[in-house]
Short mmCIF file of N, CA and C in Angstrom, two decimals:
data_model
loop_
_atom_site.label_atom_id
_atom_site.label_comp_id
_atom_site.label_asym_id
_atom_site.label_seq_id
_atom_site.Cartn_x
_atom_site.Cartn_y
_atom_site.Cartn_z
N MET J 1 -5.26 20.34 9.59
CA MET J 1 -5.09 18.91 9.67
C MET J 1 -6.09 18.23 8.76
N ALA J 2 -5.73 17.03 8.31
CA ALA J 2 -6.61 16.28 7.41
C ALA J 2 -6.65 14.83 7.86
N LYS J 3 -7.61 14.11 7.31
CA LYS J 3 -7.81 12.72 7.69
C LYS J 3 -7.80 11.85 6.45
N ALA J 4 -7.20 10.66 6.57
CA ALA J 4 -7.21 9.66 5.50
C ALA J 4 -7.50 8.31 6.15
N THR J 5 -8.19 7.43 5.43
CA THR J 5 -8.51 6.12 5.98
C THR J 5 -8.19 5.04 4.95
N PHE J 6 -7.42 4.05 5.41
CA PHE J 6 -6.96 2.98 4.53
C PHE J 6 -7.18 1.62 5.17
N ALA J 7 -7.52 0.64 4.34
CA ALA J 7 -7.60 -0.76 4.76
C ALA J 7 -6.64 -1.54 3.86
N ALA J 8 -5.76 -2.30 4.48
CA ALA J 8 -4.75 -3.04 3.71
C ALA J 8 -4.37 -4.33 4.43
N GLY J 9 -5.36 -5.03 4.92
CA GLY J 9 -5.09 -6.26 5.66
C GLY J 9 -5.09 -5.98 7.15
N CYS J 10 -4.38 -6.79 7.91
CA CYS J 10 -4.30 -6.64 9.36
C CYS J 10 -3.88 -5.22 9.71
N PHE J 11 -4.68 -4.56 10.52
CA PHE J 11 -4.43 -3.14 10.78
C PHE J 11 -3.20 -2.85 11.63
N TRP J 12 -2.66 -3.83 12.32
CA TRP J 12 -1.47 -3.58 13.17
C TRP J 12 -0.28 -3.10 12.35
N GLY J 13 0.06 -3.81 11.30
CA GLY J 13 1.21 -3.43 10.47
C GLY J 13 0.96 -2.18 9.67
N VAL J 14 -0.27 -2.01 9.21
CA VAL J 14 -0.62 -0.83 8.43
C VAL J 14 -0.46 0.42 9.30
N GLU J 15 -0.95 0.33 10.53
CA GLU J 15 -0.82 1.46 11.44
C GLU J 15 0.65 1.78 11.71
N ALA J 16 1.44 0.75 11.99
CA ALA J 16 2.87 0.96 12.29
C ALA J 16 3.58 1.66 11.13
N THR J 17 3.23 1.29 9.91
CA THR J 17 3.85 1.90 8.73
C THR J 17 3.51 3.39 8.64
N PHE J 18 2.24 3.74 8.80
CA PHE J 18 1.85 5.15 8.69
C PHE J 18 2.37 5.98 9.86
N ARG J 19 2.45 5.41 11.04
CA ARG J 19 2.92 6.15 12.21
C ARG J 19 4.35 6.66 12.06
N GLN J 20 5.13 6.00 11.24
CA GLN J 20 6.54 6.36 11.06
C GLN J 20 6.76 7.55 10.12
N LEU J 21 5.72 7.95 9.42
CA LEU J 21 5.90 8.99 8.40
C LEU J 21 5.90 10.40 9.00
N PRO J 22 6.91 11.20 8.65
CA PRO J 22 6.90 12.60 9.07
C PRO J 22 5.66 13.30 8.50
N GLY J 23 4.98 14.03 9.34
CA GLY J 23 3.75 14.72 8.93
C GLY J 23 2.50 13.99 9.36
N VAL J 24 2.64 12.72 9.76
CA VAL J 24 1.50 11.99 10.32
C VAL J 24 1.44 12.34 11.80
N LEU J 25 0.33 12.90 12.22
CA LEU J 25 0.18 13.38 13.59
C LEU J 25 -0.34 12.30 14.53
N SER J 26 -1.25 11.46 14.03
CA SER J 26 -1.78 10.38 14.86
C SER J 26 -2.42 9.33 13.96
N THR J 27 -2.58 8.17 14.53
CA THR J 27 -3.28 7.08 13.85
C THR J 27 -4.17 6.39 14.87
N ARG J 28 -5.18 5.72 14.36
CA ARG J 28 -5.96 4.84 15.21
C ARG J 28 -6.51 3.73 14.33
N VAL J 29 -6.57 2.54 14.89
CA VAL J 29 -7.10 1.42 14.14
C VAL J 29 -8.56 1.20 14.51
N GLY J 30 -9.30 0.67 13.56
CA GLY J 30 -10.71 0.43 13.81
C GLY J 30 -11.36 -0.30 12.67
N TYR J 31 -12.67 -0.16 12.63
CA TYR J 31 -13.50 -0.90 11.69
C TYR J 31 -14.39 0.08 10.94
N THR J 32 -14.48 -0.10 9.62
CA THR J 32 -15.31 0.78 8.81
C THR J 32 -15.81 0.04 7.58
N GLY J 33 -16.87 0.58 6.99
CA GLY J 33 -17.38 0.03 5.75
C GLY J 33 -18.35 -1.12 5.92
N GLY J 34 -18.84 -1.32 7.13
CA GLY J 34 -19.74 -2.44 7.38
C GLY J 34 -21.14 -2.03 7.74
N ASN J 35 -21.91 -2.99 8.25
CA ASN J 35 -23.32 -2.73 8.50
C ASN J 35 -23.74 -2.96 9.95
N THR J 36 -22.79 -3.14 10.85
CA THR J 36 -23.10 -3.34 12.26
C THR J 36 -22.66 -2.10 13.03
N VAL J 37 -23.49 -1.62 13.93
CA VAL J 37 -23.15 -0.47 14.76
C VAL J 37 -22.28 -0.94 15.92
N ASN J 38 -21.20 -0.20 16.18
CA ASN J 38 -20.27 -0.49 17.28
C ASN J 38 -19.78 -1.94 17.29
N PRO J 39 -19.20 -2.41 16.18
CA PRO J 39 -18.73 -3.79 16.16
C PRO J 39 -17.50 -3.98 17.06
N THR J 40 -17.35 -5.18 17.55
CA THR J 40 -16.15 -5.56 18.30
C THR J 40 -15.21 -6.31 17.36
N TYR J 41 -14.01 -6.54 17.83
CA TYR J 41 -13.05 -7.33 17.05
C TYR J 41 -13.64 -8.70 16.75
N LYS J 42 -14.25 -9.31 17.75
CA LYS J 42 -14.86 -10.63 17.56
C LYS J 42 -15.95 -10.58 16.49
N ASP J 43 -16.77 -9.53 16.51
CA ASP J 43 -17.82 -9.37 15.50
C ASP J 43 -17.20 -9.28 14.10
N VAL J 44 -16.19 -8.43 13.97
CA VAL J 44 -15.57 -8.21 12.66
C VAL J 44 -14.89 -9.48 12.17
N CYS J 45 -14.24 -10.21 13.07
CA CYS J 45 -13.56 -11.45 12.69
C CYS J 45 -14.53 -12.55 12.27
N SER J 46 -15.80 -12.40 12.56
CA SER J 46 -16.79 -13.38 12.14
C SER J 46 -17.02 -13.32 10.63
N ASP J 47 -16.52 -12.25 9.99
CA ASP J 47 -16.68 -12.00 8.56
C ASP J 47 -18.15 -11.80 8.20
N ALA J 48 -18.95 -11.38 9.19
CA ALA J 48 -20.38 -11.20 8.94
C ALA J 48 -20.83 -9.74 9.03
N THR J 49 -19.95 -8.83 9.48
CA THR J 49 -20.37 -7.44 9.67
C THR J 49 -20.14 -6.57 8.44
N GLY J 50 -19.27 -7.01 7.54
CA GLY J 50 -18.94 -6.22 6.36
C GLY J 50 -17.88 -5.17 6.59
N HIS J 51 -17.36 -5.05 7.81
CA HIS J 51 -16.34 -4.05 8.11
C HIS J 51 -14.96 -4.49 7.63
N ALA J 52 -14.14 -3.52 7.34
CA ALA J 52 -12.73 -3.75 7.06
C ALA J 52 -11.93 -3.30 8.28
N GLU J 53 -10.85 -4.02 8.56
CA GLU J 53 -9.88 -3.51 9.53
C GLU J 53 -9.19 -2.35 8.83
N ALA J 54 -9.21 -1.19 9.44
CA ALA J 54 -8.71 0.01 8.78
C ALA J 54 -7.90 0.87 9.74
N VAL J 55 -7.17 1.81 9.14
CA VAL J 55 -6.38 2.76 9.91
C VAL J 55 -6.81 4.16 9.50
N GLU J 56 -7.16 4.95 10.50
CA GLU J 56 -7.49 6.36 10.28
C GLU J 56 -6.23 7.15 10.59
N VAL J 57 -5.79 7.94 9.62
CA VAL J 57 -4.55 8.70 9.71
C VAL J 57 -4.88 10.18 9.77
N GLU J 58 -4.43 10.86 10.83
CA GLU J 58 -4.53 12.31 10.88
C GLU J 58 -3.17 12.85 10.47
N TYR J 59 -3.17 13.75 9.49
CA TYR J 59 -1.89 14.23 8.97
C TYR J 59 -1.94 15.72 8.68
N ASP J 60 -0.75 16.29 8.58
CA ASP J 60 -0.59 17.70 8.27
C ASP J 60 -0.26 17.82 6.79
N PRO J 61 -1.20 18.29 5.96
CA PRO J 61 -0.96 18.37 4.51
C PRO J 61 0.18 19.29 4.12
N SER J 62 0.61 20.17 5.03
CA SER J 62 1.75 21.02 4.70
C SER J 62 3.07 20.26 4.88
N LYS J 63 3.01 19.08 5.52
CA LYS J 63 4.22 18.29 5.76
C LYS J 63 4.25 16.97 4.99
N ILE J 64 3.07 16.43 4.68
CA ILE J 64 2.98 15.20 3.89
C ILE J 64 1.71 15.27 3.06
N SER J 65 1.83 14.91 1.82
CA SER J 65 0.68 15.00 0.91
C SER J 65 -0.16 13.72 0.95
N TYR J 66 -1.39 13.86 0.54
CA TYR J 66 -2.26 12.70 0.41
C TYR J 66 -1.68 11.74 -0.64
N ASP J 67 -1.09 12.30 -1.69
CA ASP J 67 -0.46 11.45 -2.71
C ASP J 67 0.66 10.60 -2.11
N LYS J 68 1.42 11.16 -1.19
CA LYS J 68 2.48 10.39 -0.52
C LYS J 68 1.86 9.28 0.33
N LEU J 69 0.77 9.58 1.02
CA LEU J 69 0.09 8.54 1.81
C LEU J 69 -0.39 7.42 0.89
N LEU J 70 -0.93 7.78 -0.27
CA LEU J 70 -1.36 6.77 -1.24
C LEU J 70 -0.18 5.92 -1.69
N GLU J 71 0.94 6.54 -1.96
CA GLU J 71 2.14 5.82 -2.37
C GLU J 71 2.55 4.78 -1.32
N VAL J 72 2.55 5.19 -0.07
CA VAL J 72 2.89 4.28 1.03
C VAL J 72 1.86 3.15 1.13
N PHE J 73 0.60 3.48 0.97
CA PHE J 73 -0.47 2.48 0.98
C PHE J 73 -0.20 1.41 -0.08
N TRP J 74 0.03 1.82 -1.32
CA TRP J 74 0.24 0.87 -2.41
C TRP J 74 1.49 0.01 -2.20
N GLU J 75 2.53 0.61 -1.64
CA GLU J 75 3.81 -0.10 -1.48
C GLU J 75 3.80 -1.13 -0.37
N ASN J 76 2.85 -1.06 0.54
CA ASN J 76 2.94 -1.86 1.75
C ASN J 76 1.88 -2.94 1.89
N HIS J 77 1.30 -3.34 0.79
CA HIS J 77 0.42 -4.51 0.78
C HIS J 77 0.23 -4.96 -0.66
N ASP J 78 -0.41 -6.09 -0.85
CA ASP J 78 -0.68 -6.59 -2.20
C ASP J 78 -2.10 -6.21 -2.58
N PRO J 79 -2.27 -5.17 -3.39
CA PRO J 79 -3.60 -4.69 -3.73
C PRO J 79 -4.34 -5.58 -4.73
N THR J 80 -3.72 -6.66 -5.18
CA THR J 80 -4.39 -7.57 -6.11
C THR J 80 -5.15 -8.67 -5.36
N GLN J 81 -4.93 -8.78 -4.08
CA GLN J 81 -5.60 -9.81 -3.29
C GLN J 81 -7.04 -9.39 -2.99
N VAL J 82 -7.96 -10.31 -3.16
CA VAL J 82 -9.36 -10.05 -2.85
C VAL J 82 -9.65 -10.64 -1.47
N ASN J 83 -10.00 -9.77 -0.54
CA ASN J 83 -10.38 -10.19 0.82
C ASN J 83 -9.32 -11.03 1.51
N ARG J 84 -8.06 -10.63 1.33
CA ARG J 84 -6.99 -11.31 2.06
C ARG J 84 -5.69 -10.53 1.93
N GLN J 85 -4.80 -10.78 2.88
CA GLN J 85 -3.42 -10.32 2.83
C GLN J 85 -2.61 -11.38 3.55
N GLY J 86 -1.63 -11.94 2.86
CA GLY J 86 -0.82 -12.98 3.47
C GLY J 86 -1.71 -14.11 3.97
N PRO J 87 -1.49 -14.53 5.22
CA PRO J 87 -2.27 -15.65 5.76
C PRO J 87 -3.67 -15.25 6.25
N ASP J 88 -3.96 -13.96 6.27
CA ASP J 88 -5.25 -13.48 6.78
C ASP J 88 -6.26 -13.41 5.64
N TRP J 89 -7.44 -13.96 5.86
CA TRP J 89 -8.46 -13.91 4.83
C TRP J 89 -9.82 -13.59 5.43
N GLY J 90 -10.66 -13.01 4.61
CA GLY J 90 -11.99 -12.57 5.00
C GLY J 90 -12.19 -11.14 4.52
N THR J 91 -13.44 -10.72 4.44
CA THR J 91 -13.72 -9.38 3.93
C THR J 91 -13.10 -8.29 4.80
N GLN J 92 -12.84 -8.59 6.08
CA GLN J 92 -12.24 -7.58 6.95
C GLN J 92 -10.79 -7.27 6.56
N TYR J 93 -10.19 -8.11 5.73
CA TYR J 93 -8.81 -7.89 5.29
C TYR J 93 -8.71 -7.35 3.87
N ARG J 94 -9.81 -6.83 3.35
CA ARG J 94 -9.80 -6.31 1.99
C ARG J 94 -8.95 -5.06 1.88
N SER J 95 -8.59 -4.76 0.66
CA SER J 95 -7.84 -3.55 0.34
C SER J 95 -8.85 -2.47 -0.05
N ALA J 96 -8.79 -1.34 0.67
CA ALA J 96 -9.75 -0.27 0.38
C ALA J 96 -9.18 1.09 0.78
N ILE J 97 -9.58 2.07 0.01
CA ILE J 97 -9.31 3.47 0.32
C ILE J 97 -10.66 4.11 0.60
N PHE J 98 -10.83 4.65 1.79
CA PHE J 98 -12.07 5.32 2.17
C PHE J 98 -11.83 6.82 2.08
N PHE J 99 -12.33 7.44 1.03
CA PHE J 99 -12.02 8.86 0.80
C PHE J 99 -12.94 9.76 1.62
N HIS J 100 -12.38 10.92 2.02
CA HIS J 100 -13.09 11.89 2.84
C HIS J 100 -13.48 13.15 2.08
N SER J 101 -13.10 13.23 0.81
CA SER J 101 -13.43 14.42 0.01
C SER J 101 -13.37 14.04 -1.46
N PRO J 102 -13.98 14.87 -2.31
CA PRO J 102 -13.87 14.61 -3.75
C PRO J 102 -12.42 14.64 -4.23
N GLU J 103 -11.59 15.47 -3.61
CA GLU J 103 -10.18 15.55 -3.99
C GLU J 103 -9.45 14.24 -3.66
N GLN J 104 -9.76 13.67 -2.50
CA GLN J 104 -9.16 12.38 -2.15
C GLN J 104 -9.65 11.29 -3.10
N GLU J 105 -10.92 11.31 -3.43
CA GLU J 105 -11.45 10.31 -4.37
C GLU J 105 -10.72 10.39 -5.71
N GLU J 106 -10.58 11.60 -6.22
CA GLU J 106 -9.90 11.80 -7.50
C GLU J 106 -8.45 11.34 -7.43
N ALA J 107 -7.75 11.70 -6.37
CA ALA J 107 -6.35 11.30 -6.22
C ALA J 107 -6.22 9.78 -6.10
N ALA J 108 -7.11 9.15 -5.36
CA ALA J 108 -7.07 7.69 -5.18
C ALA J 108 -7.30 6.98 -6.51
N LYS J 109 -8.31 7.43 -7.26
CA LYS J 109 -8.61 6.81 -8.55
C LYS J 109 -7.45 7.00 -9.53
N LYS J 110 -6.86 8.17 -9.51
CA LYS J 110 -5.73 8.46 -10.39
C LYS J 110 -4.53 7.57 -10.03
N SER J 111 -4.25 7.44 -8.75
CA SER J 111 -3.09 6.62 -8.35
C SER J 111 -3.34 5.14 -8.65
N LYS J 112 -4.57 4.68 -8.50
CA LYS J 112 -4.90 3.29 -8.83
C LYS J 112 -4.72 3.05 -10.33
N ALA J 113 -5.19 3.97 -11.14
CA ALA J 113 -5.06 3.84 -12.59
C ALA J 113 -3.58 3.82 -13.00
N GLN J 114 -2.78 4.67 -12.37
CA GLN J 114 -1.34 4.70 -12.68
C GLN J 114 -0.69 3.37 -12.30
N LEU J 115 -1.08 2.83 -11.15
CA LEU J 115 -0.51 1.55 -10.73
C LEU J 115 -0.92 0.43 -11.68
N GLU J 116 -2.17 0.44 -12.11
CA GLU J 116 -2.63 -0.58 -13.06
C GLU J 116 -1.85 -0.50 -14.38
N LYS J 117 -1.57 0.71 -14.84
CA LYS J 117 -0.84 0.89 -16.10
C LYS J 117 0.65 0.60 -15.96
N SER J 118 1.17 0.64 -14.75
CA SER J 118 2.61 0.48 -14.54
C SER J 118 3.13 -0.91 -14.88
N GLY J 119 2.26 -1.91 -14.84
CA GLY J 119 2.70 -3.28 -15.08
C GLY J 119 3.36 -3.92 -13.88
N ARG J 120 3.34 -3.26 -12.75
CA ARG J 120 3.97 -3.80 -11.54
C ARG J 120 3.30 -5.11 -11.11
N PHE J 121 2.01 -5.20 -11.32
CA PHE J 121 1.25 -6.40 -10.94
C PHE J 121 0.69 -7.05 -12.20
N HIS J 122 0.64 -8.37 -12.19
CA HIS J 122 0.12 -9.10 -13.34
C HIS J 122 -1.36 -9.43 -13.18
N LYS J 123 -1.90 -9.14 -12.00
CA LYS J 123 -3.32 -9.34 -11.74
C LYS J 123 -3.96 -7.97 -11.56
N PRO J 124 -5.27 -7.88 -11.75
CA PRO J 124 -5.95 -6.60 -11.57
C PRO J 124 -5.88 -6.10 -10.12
N ILE J 125 -5.87 -4.80 -9.96
CA ILE J 125 -5.90 -4.19 -8.64
C ILE J 125 -7.31 -4.37 -8.08
N ALA J 126 -7.42 -4.96 -6.91
CA ALA J 126 -8.72 -5.26 -6.30
C ALA J 126 -9.18 -4.19 -5.31
N THR J 127 -8.34 -3.21 -5.07
CA THR J 127 -8.62 -2.18 -4.06
C THR J 127 -9.92 -1.44 -4.36
N GLN J 128 -10.77 -1.36 -3.35
CA GLN J 128 -12.00 -0.58 -3.45
C GLN J 128 -11.68 0.88 -3.13
N ILE J 129 -12.33 1.78 -3.82
CA ILE J 129 -12.24 3.21 -3.51
C ILE J 129 -13.67 3.65 -3.25
N VAL J 130 -13.95 3.90 -1.96
CA VAL J 130 -15.33 4.15 -1.53
C VAL J 130 -15.37 5.30 -0.53
N PRO J 131 -16.54 5.93 -0.40
CA PRO J 131 -16.66 7.04 0.56
C PRO J 131 -16.40 6.57 1.99
N ALA J 132 -15.77 7.42 2.76
CA ALA J 132 -15.58 7.14 4.19
C ALA J 132 -16.95 7.18 4.87
N VAL J 133 -17.16 6.21 5.73
CA VAL J 133 -18.39 6.14 6.53
C VAL J 133 -17.96 6.08 7.99
N THR J 134 -18.86 5.78 8.87
CA THR J 134 -18.53 5.76 10.30
C THR J 134 -17.34 4.85 10.58
N PHE J 135 -16.40 5.38 11.32
CA PHE J 135 -15.20 4.65 11.72
C PHE J 135 -15.36 4.32 13.21
N TYR J 136 -15.34 3.04 13.52
CA TYR J 136 -15.46 2.59 14.91
C TYR J 136 -14.07 2.22 15.41
N GLU J 137 -13.61 2.95 16.41
CA GLU J 137 -12.27 2.69 16.95
C GLU J 137 -12.22 1.29 17.57
N ALA J 138 -11.15 0.58 17.25
CA ALA J 138 -10.95 -0.77 17.79
C ALA J 138 -10.62 -0.69 19.27
N GLU J 139 -10.72 -1.81 19.91
CA GLU J 139 -10.41 -1.92 21.33
C GLU J 139 -9.00 -1.41 21.61
N ASP J 140 -8.79 -0.90 22.81
CA ASP J 140 -7.52 -0.26 23.16
C ASP J 140 -6.31 -1.16 22.93
N TYR J 141 -6.44 -2.44 23.19
CA TYR J 141 -5.26 -3.31 23.05
C TYR J 141 -4.79 -3.43 21.60
N HIS J 142 -5.62 -3.03 20.63
CA HIS J 142 -5.22 -3.05 19.22
C HIS J 142 -4.46 -1.78 18.82
N GLN J 143 -4.62 -0.70 19.57
CA GLN J 143 -3.99 0.57 19.22
C GLN J 143 -2.47 0.46 19.42
N GLN J 144 -1.71 0.82 18.40
CA GLN J 144 -0.24 0.73 18.41
C GLN J 144 0.21 -0.65 18.91
N TYR J 145 -0.47 -1.67 18.47
CA TYR J 145 -0.24 -3.04 18.94
C TYR J 145 1.23 -3.46 18.80
N LEU J 146 1.80 -3.28 17.62
CA LEU J 146 3.18 -3.72 17.40
C LEU J 146 4.16 -2.87 18.21
N GLU J 147 3.92 -1.58 18.24
CA GLU J 147 4.78 -0.66 18.98
C GLU J 147 4.82 -1.03 20.47
N LYS J 148 3.68 -1.35 21.04
CA LYS J 148 3.60 -1.72 22.45
C LYS J 148 4.38 -3.01 22.74
N ARG J 149 4.55 -3.84 21.73
CA ARG J 149 5.23 -5.13 21.90
C ARG J 149 6.65 -5.14 21.38
N GLY J 150 7.13 -3.98 20.93
CA GLY J 150 8.51 -3.89 20.45
C GLY J 150 8.72 -4.59 19.11
N LEU J 151 7.66 -4.74 18.33
CA LEU J 151 7.76 -5.40 17.03
C LEU J 151 7.78 -4.35 15.92
N ALA J 152 8.47 -4.65 14.85
CA ALA J 152 8.60 -3.68 13.76
C ALA J 152 7.44 -3.76 12.77
N THR J 153 7.03 -4.96 12.40
CA THR J 153 6.02 -5.11 11.39
C THR J 153 5.41 -6.50 11.43
N CYS J 154 4.27 -6.64 10.78
CA CYS J 154 3.66 -7.95 10.61
C CYS J 154 3.03 -8.09 9.25
N HIS J 155 3.21 -7.10 8.37
CA HIS J 155 2.52 -7.13 7.09
C HIS J 155 3.44 -7.56 5.95
N ILE J 156 2.84 -7.86 4.85
CA ILE J 156 3.52 -8.33 3.66
C ILE J 156 3.74 -7.13 2.73
N LYS J 157 4.98 -6.84 2.37
CA LYS J 157 5.23 -5.77 1.40
C LYS J 157 4.98 -6.31 0.00
N ALA J 158 4.41 -5.47 -0.83
CA ALA J 158 4.12 -5.89 -2.21
C ALA J 158 5.36 -5.71 -3.08
#
């Protein structure tokens, strides 16, 4: 099993998207990339902790590749937005890939470069590619939030 961590705006829709993929074994939403230990949702929403709302994906590399996860990541948000997605704004809504290995870092940088060269976006890609650090699981009511409420999505497709 392997782990991948992505931030692409509000974590509810991002989690719902990854949960649907064959080969994804589990997901959990939380906060990463900040400077506060054990932040709460309220702390993160203050835009003062430096954390991003993120999704940690556990997947089976024999069934789904990291490259496929990257493809889904790029397709399901606007990576040109700085600290926002749709109506949500603040550093917690930034676009980021938190890599867990040198191979993930290389793959993420390569996929970002390919996307920049593709001409799909007229603005620069703002997505950060940074090492994975401590991931703090969000409160239980945020886990599978849309699924629990019978909703399909809440995010903006790029």
